[in-house]
Amino acid sequence: MRIAVIGGGIGGLSAALHLLKAGLDVHVYEQSPRIGEIGAGIQISPNASRLLIRLGLKGALDRVGVRPAAVNQRRWDDGRTLQRAPVGPEVEATFGAPYYHFHRGDLAELLGAAVPTERLHVGHKLIGLEQKGEKVVARFENGASAEVDLLVGADGIRSRVRHLAFGPEKPRFTGCVAWRGLVPAERIKHLGIEIASHNWMGPDGHVVHYWVASGRFMNVVCVTEHGAWTDESWITKGDVAEALARYKEWHPTVRGLIQAFPETFVWALHDRLPLPRWSDGHVTLLGDACHPMLPFMAQGAAQSIEDGATLASLLKAMPDDIPGALRRYETLRKPRATRLQEASAANRVRFHLHDGPEQQKRDAAMANSGDRSIANIGWLYRHDAAAVA
Ligand SMILES: Cc1cc2nc3c(=O)[nH]c(=O)nc-3n(C[C@H](O)[C@H](O)[C@H](O)COP(=O)(O)OP(=O)(O)OC[C@H]3O[C@@H](n4cnc5c(N)ncnc54)[C@H](O)[C@@H]3O)c2cc1C
């Protein structure tokens, strides 16, 4: 079985590794001239890290990953911790894999390095595809083409594969933007920030920050409600003073972090309506191409990693029935991805409450049990996407 994975992001690369491990003949086609990611952080929870570890990547993950002790939910103004959910050794012992924080570039690089170079085709932008019986022909902007038995669109939220297979439909601006900064550790020594994930919740916004790149940088993401987004680009250079102005009355730690930004980028957050189907004949989708979500459960990339593991297990088990394997793939993956899309959207409301009765109810619920306690998060972290297939 010959497979083309379109897109060499976290989803596409990890899917390729799972497919290779399943003994399948897979090639990755990435439009950019090299494998890489924007300068920002990413959290990888045990449901995804377990799968990467099975690919033999533990040593590489440990070399560049940071292991946080906890996820702290905090109040925007006085900094009070409303809930502290452990994600350190307790989580690793319970779920059999660590919770990591990475610089995206480090993670993309280590995944890319694990794919044999002859199977990684950079500078290949997909522009067309055609299904001919049981074959799919992919055409690239550089004139190259590939005939395969299965084409997997892992080409992100603006997926060309999705467009070609399911028709045009534009991603929607969610009304949220993220101001992103990567702060060198030496600039914020005085703030004494614990190796943990911190989520400051306040009126019309929240701020998440955690250490990445073996602790050399603090990744900071400041989300605000924004109204319309008219800029063509989804990632654009921002103004640190403007970011600071948006968090004028927030806790000094939040302001101290923004003040330390060497530069900032504004990331317009988009999503899409759920797709009725993920596959058409011998073409399927994974990751943001089929289920983009707001990042407020920190699960978009994790779900793309799960997609690849499930898909590879099914194709290995049903090599003579690709459409059947794709139907099963969707049956297994869609409910979980949809649940996380919904949970992420719900967190937007919860995280952005103005002070008042709703916020007090939220804080009391967090103090009581908490949405990220080990007991409550089991459904998410325990899931084994390869085994369920
Ligand atoms: C602010 C923010 C914070 C986030 N934090 C987290 C987090 O902590 N944890 C988490 O799990 N998720 C997080 N996410 C979500 C996560 O970033 C995405 O879900 C994930 O990157 C999706 O991976 P992907 O491989 O599906 O798509 P992408 O990362 O978008 O990769 C798609 C790849 O396809 C390539 N491509 C596109 N078109 C073509 C074409 N025509 N031909 C060839 N190649 C093409 C692109 O160049 C790219 O390399 C966050 C997202 C945001 C915005």
Coordinates of C-alpha atoms and ligand atoms in Angstrom, one line a residue, residues 5-14 29-32 34-38 40-45 48 99-101 104 121 123-128 139-140 153-161 164 178-180 208 210 219 221 223 235 267-270 286-305 307, ligand 1:
V5 CA 0.7 12.3 3.5
I6 CA 0.2 15.9 2.5
G7 CA 1.6 18.3 5.2
G8 CA 4.7 17.9 7.3
G9 CA 3.3 19.5 10.5
I10 CA 3.1 17.7 13.8
G11 CA 0.1 15.7 12.6
G12 CA 1.5 14.7 9.2
L13 CA 5.0 13.8 10.5
S14 CA 3.7 11.7 13.4
Y29 CA 4.9 16.1 1.0
E30 CA 5.4 19.5 2.6
Q31 CA 5.0 22.8 0.9
S32 CA 7.7 24.7 2.8
R34 CA 12.1 22.8 5.2
I35 CA 10.4 21.2 8.2
G36 CA 9.9 23.7 10.9
E37 CA 7.4 25.4 13.1
I38 CA 6.7 29.0 14.2
A40 CA 6.0 29.2 20.0
G41 CA 5.3 26.6 22.6
I42 CA 3.1 23.5 22.6
Q43 CA 1.8 21.2 25.4
I44 CA 1.7 17.5 24.8
S45 CA -0.4 15.5 27.2
A48 CA -0.2 11.9 22.8
Y99 CA 3.1 15.6 30.2
Y100 CA 5.6 17.7 28.2
H101 CA 6.1 21.3 27.2
R104 CA 7.3 23.8 18.5
H121 CA 9.6 15.8 0.2
G123 CA 9.0 22.2 -1.4
H124 CA 6.1 20.1 -2.6
K125 CA 2.8 22.1 -2.5
L126 CA -0.2 20.0 -3.4
I127 CA -2.4 21.8 -6.0
G128 CA -4.5 19.0 -7.4
R139 CA -0.2 16.9 -8.3
F140 CA 2.3 19.5 -6.9
G153 CA -4.6 15.4 4.0
A154 CA -2.6 16.6 7.1
D155 CA -2.3 20.1 5.6
G156 CA -3.8 22.1 8.5
I157 CA -6.8 24.3 8.9
R158 CA -6.6 25.8 5.4
S159 CA -6.3 22.3 4.0
R160 CA -6.1 22.1 0.2
V161 CA -7.0 18.4 0.4
L164 CA -10.4 19.5 -3.3
A178 CA -3.6 35.4 20.7
W179 CA -0.6 37.7 21.4
R180 CA 2.4 35.4 21.5
V208 CA -1.2 31.0 29.4
Y210 CA 5.0 27.8 30.5
N219 CA 6.2 30.7 26.1
V221 CA 0.1 33.3 24.9
V223 CA -5.8 35.6 24.4
I235 CA -0.1 35.6 12.0
W267 CA -2.4 35.0 16.0
A268 CA -6.0 35.2 14.7
L269 CA -7.8 32.0 16.0
H270 CA -10.0 30.4 13.4
L286 CA -6.4 14.3 9.9
G287 CA -5.6 16.9 12.5
D288 CA -6.5 20.6 11.8
A289 CA -7.5 19.7 8.3
C290 CA -10.6 17.9 9.6
H291 CA -11.2 19.1 13.2
P292 CA -9.6 22.4 14.0
M293 CA -10.3 23.6 17.5
L294 CA -9.7 26.6 19.7
P295 CA -6.5 25.9 21.6
F296 CA -8.2 26.1 25.0
M297 CA -7.9 22.4 25.9
A298 CA -4.3 22.3 24.5
Q299 CA -5.4 19.3 22.4
G300 CA -5.2 20.2 18.7
A301 CA -1.8 18.7 18.0
A302 CA -2.4 15.9 20.5
Q303 CA -5.5 14.9 18.6
S304 CA -3.7 15.0 15.3
I305 CA -1.1 12.6 16.8
D307 CA -5.5 10.4 14.5
Ligands
LIG1 C1 -2.2 29.6 20.2 C2 -2.3 28.2 20.0 C3 -1.8 27.3 21.0 C4 -1.9 25.9 20.8 N1 -1.5 25.1 21.8 C5 -1.6 23.8 21.7 C6 -1.1 22.9 22.7 O1 -0.6 23.3 23.7 N2 -1.3 21.5 22.5 C7 -1.8 21.0 21.4 O2 -2.0 19.8 21.3 N3 -2.3 21.8 20.4 C8 -2.2 23.2 20.5 N4 -2.6 24.0 19.5 C9 -3.1 23.4 18.2 C10 -2.1 22.9 17.3 O3 -1.1 23.9 17.0 C11 -2.7 22.4 16.0 O4 -3.8 21.6 16.3 C12 -1.6 21.5 15.3 O5 -0.5 22.2 15.0 C13 -2.3 20.9 14.0 O6 -1.3 20.1 13.4 P1 -1.5 19.7 11.9 O7 -0.3 18.9 11.6 O8 -2.9 19.1 11.7 O9 -1.6 21.1 11.0 P2 -0.4 22.2 10.8 O10 0.4 22.3 12.0 O11 -1.1 23.4 10.4 O12 0.5 21.6 9.7 C14 0.0 21.6 8.3 C15 1.3 21.4 7.4 O13 0.8 21.3 6.1 C16 1.6 22.1 5.2 N5 0.7 22.4 4.1 C17 -0.4 23.2 4.0 N6 -0.9 23.2 2.8 C18 -0.1 22.3 2.0 C19 -0.2 21.9 0.7 N7 -1.1 22.4 -0.2 N8 0.8 21.1 0.2 C20 1.8 20.6 1.1 N9 1.8 21.0 2.4 C21 0.9 21.8 2.8 C22 1.9 23.3 6.1 O14 3.0 24.0 5.6 C23 2.1 22.7 7.4 O15 3.5 22.3 7.6 C24 -2.5 25.4 19.6 C25 -2.9 26.2 18.6 C26 -2.8 27.6 18.8 C27 -3.3 28.5 17.7

